Short mmCIF file of C-alpha atoms in Angstrom, two decimals:
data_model
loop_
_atom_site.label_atom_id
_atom_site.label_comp_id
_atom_site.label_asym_id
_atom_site.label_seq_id
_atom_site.Cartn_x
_atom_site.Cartn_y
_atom_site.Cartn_z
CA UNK H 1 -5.64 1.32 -37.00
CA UNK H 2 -2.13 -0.15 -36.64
CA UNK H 3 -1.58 -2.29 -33.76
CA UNK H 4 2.10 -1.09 -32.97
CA UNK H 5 2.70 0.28 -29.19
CA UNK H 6 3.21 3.72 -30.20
CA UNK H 7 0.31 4.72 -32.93
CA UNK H 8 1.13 7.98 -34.51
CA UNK H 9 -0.89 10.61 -32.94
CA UNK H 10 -2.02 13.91 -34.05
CA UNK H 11 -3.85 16.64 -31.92
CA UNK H 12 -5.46 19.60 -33.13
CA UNK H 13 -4.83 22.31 -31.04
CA UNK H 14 -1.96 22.95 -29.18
CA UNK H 15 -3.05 24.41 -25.87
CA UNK H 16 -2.64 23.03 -22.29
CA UNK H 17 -4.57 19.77 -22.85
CA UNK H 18 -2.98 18.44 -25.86
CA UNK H 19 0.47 20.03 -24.13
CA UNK H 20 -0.28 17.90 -21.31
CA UNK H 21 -0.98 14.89 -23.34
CA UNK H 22 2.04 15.21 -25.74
CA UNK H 23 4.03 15.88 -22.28
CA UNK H 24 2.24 13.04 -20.63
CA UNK H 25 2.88 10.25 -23.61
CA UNK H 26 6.72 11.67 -24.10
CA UNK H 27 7.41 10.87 -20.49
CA UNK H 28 6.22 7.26 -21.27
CA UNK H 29 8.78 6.63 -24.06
CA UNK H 30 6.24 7.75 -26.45
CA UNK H 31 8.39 8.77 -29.84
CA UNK H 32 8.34 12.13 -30.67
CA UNK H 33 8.17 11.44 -34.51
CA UNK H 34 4.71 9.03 -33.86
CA UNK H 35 3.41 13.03 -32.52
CA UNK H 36 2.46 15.96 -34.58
CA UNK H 37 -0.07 19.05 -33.57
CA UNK H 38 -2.01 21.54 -35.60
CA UNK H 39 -1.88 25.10 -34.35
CA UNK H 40 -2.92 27.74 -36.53
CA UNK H 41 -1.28 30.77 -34.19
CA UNK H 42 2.74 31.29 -34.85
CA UNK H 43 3.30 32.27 -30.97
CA UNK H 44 1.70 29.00 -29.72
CA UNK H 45 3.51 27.49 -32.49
CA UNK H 46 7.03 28.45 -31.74
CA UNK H 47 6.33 27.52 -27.58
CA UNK H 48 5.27 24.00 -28.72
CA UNK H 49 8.69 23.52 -31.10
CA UNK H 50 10.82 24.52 -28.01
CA UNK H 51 8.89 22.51 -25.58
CA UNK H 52 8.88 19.51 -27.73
CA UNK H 53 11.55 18.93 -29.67
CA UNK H 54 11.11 16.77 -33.02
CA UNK H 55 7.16 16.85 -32.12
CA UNK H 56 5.92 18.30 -36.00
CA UNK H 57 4.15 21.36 -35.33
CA UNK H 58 2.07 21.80 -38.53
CA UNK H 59 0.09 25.41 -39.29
CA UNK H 60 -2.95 23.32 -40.29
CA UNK H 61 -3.79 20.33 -41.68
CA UNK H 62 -3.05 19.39 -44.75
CA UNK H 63 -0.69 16.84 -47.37
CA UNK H 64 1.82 17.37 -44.65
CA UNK H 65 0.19 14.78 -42.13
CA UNK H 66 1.50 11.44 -41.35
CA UNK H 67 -2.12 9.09 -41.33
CA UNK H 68 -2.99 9.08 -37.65
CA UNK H 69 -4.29 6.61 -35.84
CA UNK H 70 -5.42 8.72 -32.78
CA UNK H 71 -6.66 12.00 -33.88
CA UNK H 72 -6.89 14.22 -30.41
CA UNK H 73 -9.61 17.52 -30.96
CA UNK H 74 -8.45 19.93 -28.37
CA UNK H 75 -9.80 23.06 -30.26
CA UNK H 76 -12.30 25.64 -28.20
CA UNK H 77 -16.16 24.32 -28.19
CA UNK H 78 -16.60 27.60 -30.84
CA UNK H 79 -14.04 26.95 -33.44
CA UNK H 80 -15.23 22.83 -33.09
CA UNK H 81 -16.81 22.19 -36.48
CA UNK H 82 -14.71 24.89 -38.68
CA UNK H 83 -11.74 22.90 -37.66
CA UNK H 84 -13.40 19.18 -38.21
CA UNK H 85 -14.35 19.84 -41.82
CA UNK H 86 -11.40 21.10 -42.78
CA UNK H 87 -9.30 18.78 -41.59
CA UNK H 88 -11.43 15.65 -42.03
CA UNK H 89 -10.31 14.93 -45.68
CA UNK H 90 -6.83 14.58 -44.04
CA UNK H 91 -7.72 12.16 -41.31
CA UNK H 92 -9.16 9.36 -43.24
CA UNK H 93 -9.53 6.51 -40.77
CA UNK H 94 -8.28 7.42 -37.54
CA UNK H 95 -9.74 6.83 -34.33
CA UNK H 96 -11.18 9.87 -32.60
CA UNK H 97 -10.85 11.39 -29.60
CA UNK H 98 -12.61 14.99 -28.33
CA UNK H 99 -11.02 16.71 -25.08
CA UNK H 100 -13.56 19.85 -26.48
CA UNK H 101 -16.15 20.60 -23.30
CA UNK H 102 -20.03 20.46 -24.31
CA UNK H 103 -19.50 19.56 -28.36
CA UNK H 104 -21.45 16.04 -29.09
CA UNK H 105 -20.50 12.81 -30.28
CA UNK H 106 -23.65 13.26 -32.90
CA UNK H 107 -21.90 16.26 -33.99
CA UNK H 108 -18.72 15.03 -34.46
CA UNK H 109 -19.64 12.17 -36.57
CA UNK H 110 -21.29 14.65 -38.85
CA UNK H 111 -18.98 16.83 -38.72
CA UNK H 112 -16.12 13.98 -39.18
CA UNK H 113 -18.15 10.90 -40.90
CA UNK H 114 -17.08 8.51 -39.19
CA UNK H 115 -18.50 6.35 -35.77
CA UNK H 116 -15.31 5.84 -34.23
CA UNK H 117 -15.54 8.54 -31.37
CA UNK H 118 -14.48 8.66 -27.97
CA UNK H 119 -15.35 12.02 -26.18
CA UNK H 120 -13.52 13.15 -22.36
CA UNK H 121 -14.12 15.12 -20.41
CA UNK H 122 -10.44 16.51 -18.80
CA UNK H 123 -9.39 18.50 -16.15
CA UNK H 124 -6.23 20.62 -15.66
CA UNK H 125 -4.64 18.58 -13.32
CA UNK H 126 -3.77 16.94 -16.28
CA UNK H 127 -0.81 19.28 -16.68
CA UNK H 128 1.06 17.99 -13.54
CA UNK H 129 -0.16 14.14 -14.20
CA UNK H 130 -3.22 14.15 -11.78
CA UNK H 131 -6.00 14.52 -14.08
CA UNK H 132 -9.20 13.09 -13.64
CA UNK H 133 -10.94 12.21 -16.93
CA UNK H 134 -14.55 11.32 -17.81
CA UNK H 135 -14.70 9.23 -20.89
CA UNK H 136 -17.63 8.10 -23.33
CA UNK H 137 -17.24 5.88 -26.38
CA UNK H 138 -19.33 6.19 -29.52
CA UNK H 139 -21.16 2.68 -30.57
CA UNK H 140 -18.33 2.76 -33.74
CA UNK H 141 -15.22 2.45 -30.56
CA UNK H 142 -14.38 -1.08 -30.74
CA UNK H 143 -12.85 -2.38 -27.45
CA UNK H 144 -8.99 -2.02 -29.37
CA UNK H 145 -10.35 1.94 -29.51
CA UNK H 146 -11.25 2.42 -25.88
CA UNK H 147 -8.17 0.74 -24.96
CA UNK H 148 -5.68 3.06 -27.19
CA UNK H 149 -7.85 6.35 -25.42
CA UNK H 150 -7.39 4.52 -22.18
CA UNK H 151 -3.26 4.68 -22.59
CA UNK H 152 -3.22 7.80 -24.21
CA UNK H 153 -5.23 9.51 -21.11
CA UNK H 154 -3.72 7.66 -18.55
CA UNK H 155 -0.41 9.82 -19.50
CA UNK H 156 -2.11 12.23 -17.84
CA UNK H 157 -3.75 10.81 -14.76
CA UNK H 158 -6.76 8.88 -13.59
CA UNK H 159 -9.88 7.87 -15.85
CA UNK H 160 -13.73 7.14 -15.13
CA UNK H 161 -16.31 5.61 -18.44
CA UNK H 162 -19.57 6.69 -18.43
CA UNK H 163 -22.67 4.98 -20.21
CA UNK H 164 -24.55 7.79 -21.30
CA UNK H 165 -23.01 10.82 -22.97
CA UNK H 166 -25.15 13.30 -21.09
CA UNK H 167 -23.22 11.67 -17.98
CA UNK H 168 -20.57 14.04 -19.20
CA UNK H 169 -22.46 17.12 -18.56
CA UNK H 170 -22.21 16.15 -14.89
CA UNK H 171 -18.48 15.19 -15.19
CA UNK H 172 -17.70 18.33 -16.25
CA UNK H 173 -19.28 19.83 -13.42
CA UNK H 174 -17.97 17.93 -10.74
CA UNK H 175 -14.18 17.28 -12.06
CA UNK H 176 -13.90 19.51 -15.34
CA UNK H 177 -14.68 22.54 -13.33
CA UNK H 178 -13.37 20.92 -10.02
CA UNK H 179 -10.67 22.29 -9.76
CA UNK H 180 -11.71 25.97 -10.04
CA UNK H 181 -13.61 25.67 -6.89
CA UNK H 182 -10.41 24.43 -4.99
CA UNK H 183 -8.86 27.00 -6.46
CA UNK H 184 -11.61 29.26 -5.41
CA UNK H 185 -11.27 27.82 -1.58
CA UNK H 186 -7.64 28.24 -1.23
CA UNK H 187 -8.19 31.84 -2.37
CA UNK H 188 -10.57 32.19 0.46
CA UNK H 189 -8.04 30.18 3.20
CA UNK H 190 -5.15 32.42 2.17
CA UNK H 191 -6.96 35.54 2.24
CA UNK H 192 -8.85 34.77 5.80
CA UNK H 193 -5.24 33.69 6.80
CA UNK H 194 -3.55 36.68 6.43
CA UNK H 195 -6.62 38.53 8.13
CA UNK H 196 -6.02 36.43 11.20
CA UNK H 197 -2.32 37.73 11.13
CA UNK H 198 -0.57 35.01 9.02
CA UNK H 199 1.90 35.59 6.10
CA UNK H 200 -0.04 35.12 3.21
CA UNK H 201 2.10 32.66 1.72
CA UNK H 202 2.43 30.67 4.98
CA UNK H 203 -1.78 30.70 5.02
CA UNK H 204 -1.41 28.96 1.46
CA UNK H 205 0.82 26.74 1.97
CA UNK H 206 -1.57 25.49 5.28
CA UNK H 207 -4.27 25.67 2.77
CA UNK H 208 -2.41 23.64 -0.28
CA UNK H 209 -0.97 21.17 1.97
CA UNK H 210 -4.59 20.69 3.46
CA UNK H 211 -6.35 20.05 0.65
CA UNK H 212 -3.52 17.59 -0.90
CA UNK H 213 -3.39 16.03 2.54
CA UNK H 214 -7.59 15.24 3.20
CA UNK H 215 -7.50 14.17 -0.86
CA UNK H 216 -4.81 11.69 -0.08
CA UNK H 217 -6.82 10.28 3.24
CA UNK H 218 -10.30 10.32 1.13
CA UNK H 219 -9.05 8.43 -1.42
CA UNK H 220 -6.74 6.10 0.71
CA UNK H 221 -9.74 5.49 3.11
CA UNK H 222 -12.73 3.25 2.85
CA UNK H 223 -14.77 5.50 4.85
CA UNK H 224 -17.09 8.35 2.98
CA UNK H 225 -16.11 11.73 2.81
CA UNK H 226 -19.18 12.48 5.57
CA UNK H 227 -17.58 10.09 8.05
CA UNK H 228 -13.79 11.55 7.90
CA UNK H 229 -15.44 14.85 8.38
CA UNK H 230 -17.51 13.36 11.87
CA UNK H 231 -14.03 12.39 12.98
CA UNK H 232 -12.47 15.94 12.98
CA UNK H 233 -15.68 17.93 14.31
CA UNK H 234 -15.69 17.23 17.65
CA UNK H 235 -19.46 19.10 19.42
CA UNK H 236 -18.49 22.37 20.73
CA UNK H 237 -14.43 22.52 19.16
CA UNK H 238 -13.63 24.86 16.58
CA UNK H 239 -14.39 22.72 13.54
CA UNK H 240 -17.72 22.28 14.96
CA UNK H 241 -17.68 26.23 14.90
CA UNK H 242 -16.65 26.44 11.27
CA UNK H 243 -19.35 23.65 10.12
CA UNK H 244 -21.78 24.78 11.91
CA UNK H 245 -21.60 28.59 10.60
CA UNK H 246 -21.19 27.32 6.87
CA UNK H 247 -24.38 24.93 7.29
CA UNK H 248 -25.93 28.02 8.85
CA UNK H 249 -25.03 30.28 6.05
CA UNK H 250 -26.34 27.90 3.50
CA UNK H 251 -23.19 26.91 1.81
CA UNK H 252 -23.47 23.33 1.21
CA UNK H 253 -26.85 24.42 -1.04
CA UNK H 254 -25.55 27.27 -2.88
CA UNK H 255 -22.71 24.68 -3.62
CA UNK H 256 -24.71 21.88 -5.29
CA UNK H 257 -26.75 24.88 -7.22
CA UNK H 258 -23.14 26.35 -8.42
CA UNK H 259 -22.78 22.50 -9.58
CA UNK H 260 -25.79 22.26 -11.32
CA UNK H 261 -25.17 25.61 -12.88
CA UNK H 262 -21.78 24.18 -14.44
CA UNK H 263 -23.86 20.87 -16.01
CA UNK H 264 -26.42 23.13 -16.94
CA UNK H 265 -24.07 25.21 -19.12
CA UNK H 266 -22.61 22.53 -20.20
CA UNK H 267 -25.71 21.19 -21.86
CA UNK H 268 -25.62 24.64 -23.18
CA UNK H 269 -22.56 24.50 -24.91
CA UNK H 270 -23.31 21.21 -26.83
CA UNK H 271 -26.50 22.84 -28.15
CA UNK H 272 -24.87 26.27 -29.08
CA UNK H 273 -21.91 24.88 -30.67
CA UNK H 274 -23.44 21.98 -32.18
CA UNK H 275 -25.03 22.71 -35.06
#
């Protein structure tokens, strides 16, 4: 790999990830020529050439390709290993980087023949620069390799390594699926909201604002999560109410076994995509 600032990258698969890395590294002064994305569908095609201006937006891989240094996989767990060996002949050399949920490192370097392999785990925060990213690096990474992944994710938020590649599986369940069960809360907020009387935008924007707001304090403070929630449930007041009727209903268990359900599938998803 080349040492300059701005390797050339090359992502396969234009969806939201790679949109929000591309997006992510532009902002940084990233050039757009040092880019180029393989997406085999003409509609995703054309939205990536307007959105991106001089980015190369290639049908598939093929002669066409600059050499890569950073070659980013963000193709669907399913289409994984059609994809890798028919592009591989064309990507001689670069350093590799999966944003594909459940596929394996072991599979990639099968699939790719080569060791150099970082795999991350993303989340879509990504696409408004607040990701939060779970990375682990194949033996083959070289500390140059983790450090090019490191700027390239970065583009797109925050970052956490892992040791162990099954470490992932949990990743994805706590921050790769994260944010669906925010999501999933402010449904609930703005829908209980407007059943107390409240416009249901105005009962979302409570909701949004709340969530952004005890984020910001968690991660400001040095106090755990279970102490900043002591300080705001006060015996008998109304948050005492609403804890006390979730811990009653169970919720804090069925939680942690919706978790493990996500890291279970996950597990899943290596194994059925894998071969």
């Amino acid at each position: 790999m080349n040492t300059f600032t701005h390797p050339t990258v090359t992502f396969i698969g234009g969806g939201n990830m790679a949109s929000a890395i591309v997006g992510g590294l532009i902002r940084q002064g990233h050039p757009v020529n040092a880019l180029q994305v393989i997406e085999p569908w003409d509609e995703q095609r054309a939205k990536l050439a307007q959105q991106f201006p001089g980015v190369a937006v290639l049908p598939a891989a093929g002669p066409a390709l600059h050499p890569a240094d950073l070659v980013v996989w963000a193709v669907k767990p399913q289409t994984f290993k059609e994809a890798a060996t028919s592009s591989q002949p064309h990507l001689a050399g670069a350093l590799h980087l999966s944003v594909a949920a459940g596929i394996t490192t072991e599979s990639m370097a099968a699939w790719l023949q080569t060791q150099r392999i970082v795999r991350a785990m993303p989340n879509t925060p990504a696409l408004v620069g607040l990701g939060m990213s779970g990375l682990f690096a194949r033996a083959g990474a070289s500390g140059s390799d983790r450090a090019l992944v490191e700027q390239v994710i970065r583009t797109t938020g925050d970052l956490v390594w892992v040791d162990r590649e099954r470490d992932l599986d949990a990743v994805t369940a706590i921050s790769g699926s994260g944010p669906a069960y925010v999501f999933y809360f402010l449904e609930t907020m703005r829908d209980a909201g407007a059943r107390m009387g409240l416009p249901p935008e105005v009962a979302l924007k409570l909701a949004v604002g709340t969530f952004l707001g005890a984020s910001t304090l968690a991660q400001r403070s040095e106090d755990p999560p279970q102490t900043l929630r002591e300080r705001v449930t006060s015996k008998g007041g109304t948050t005492y109410a609403a804890i006390t009727s979730m811990d009653a209903a169970g919720v804090k268990g069925k939680f942690e076994e919706a978790l493990f359900a996500a890291q279970k599938r996950a597990e899943e998803l290596g194994r059925e995509f894998g071969g």
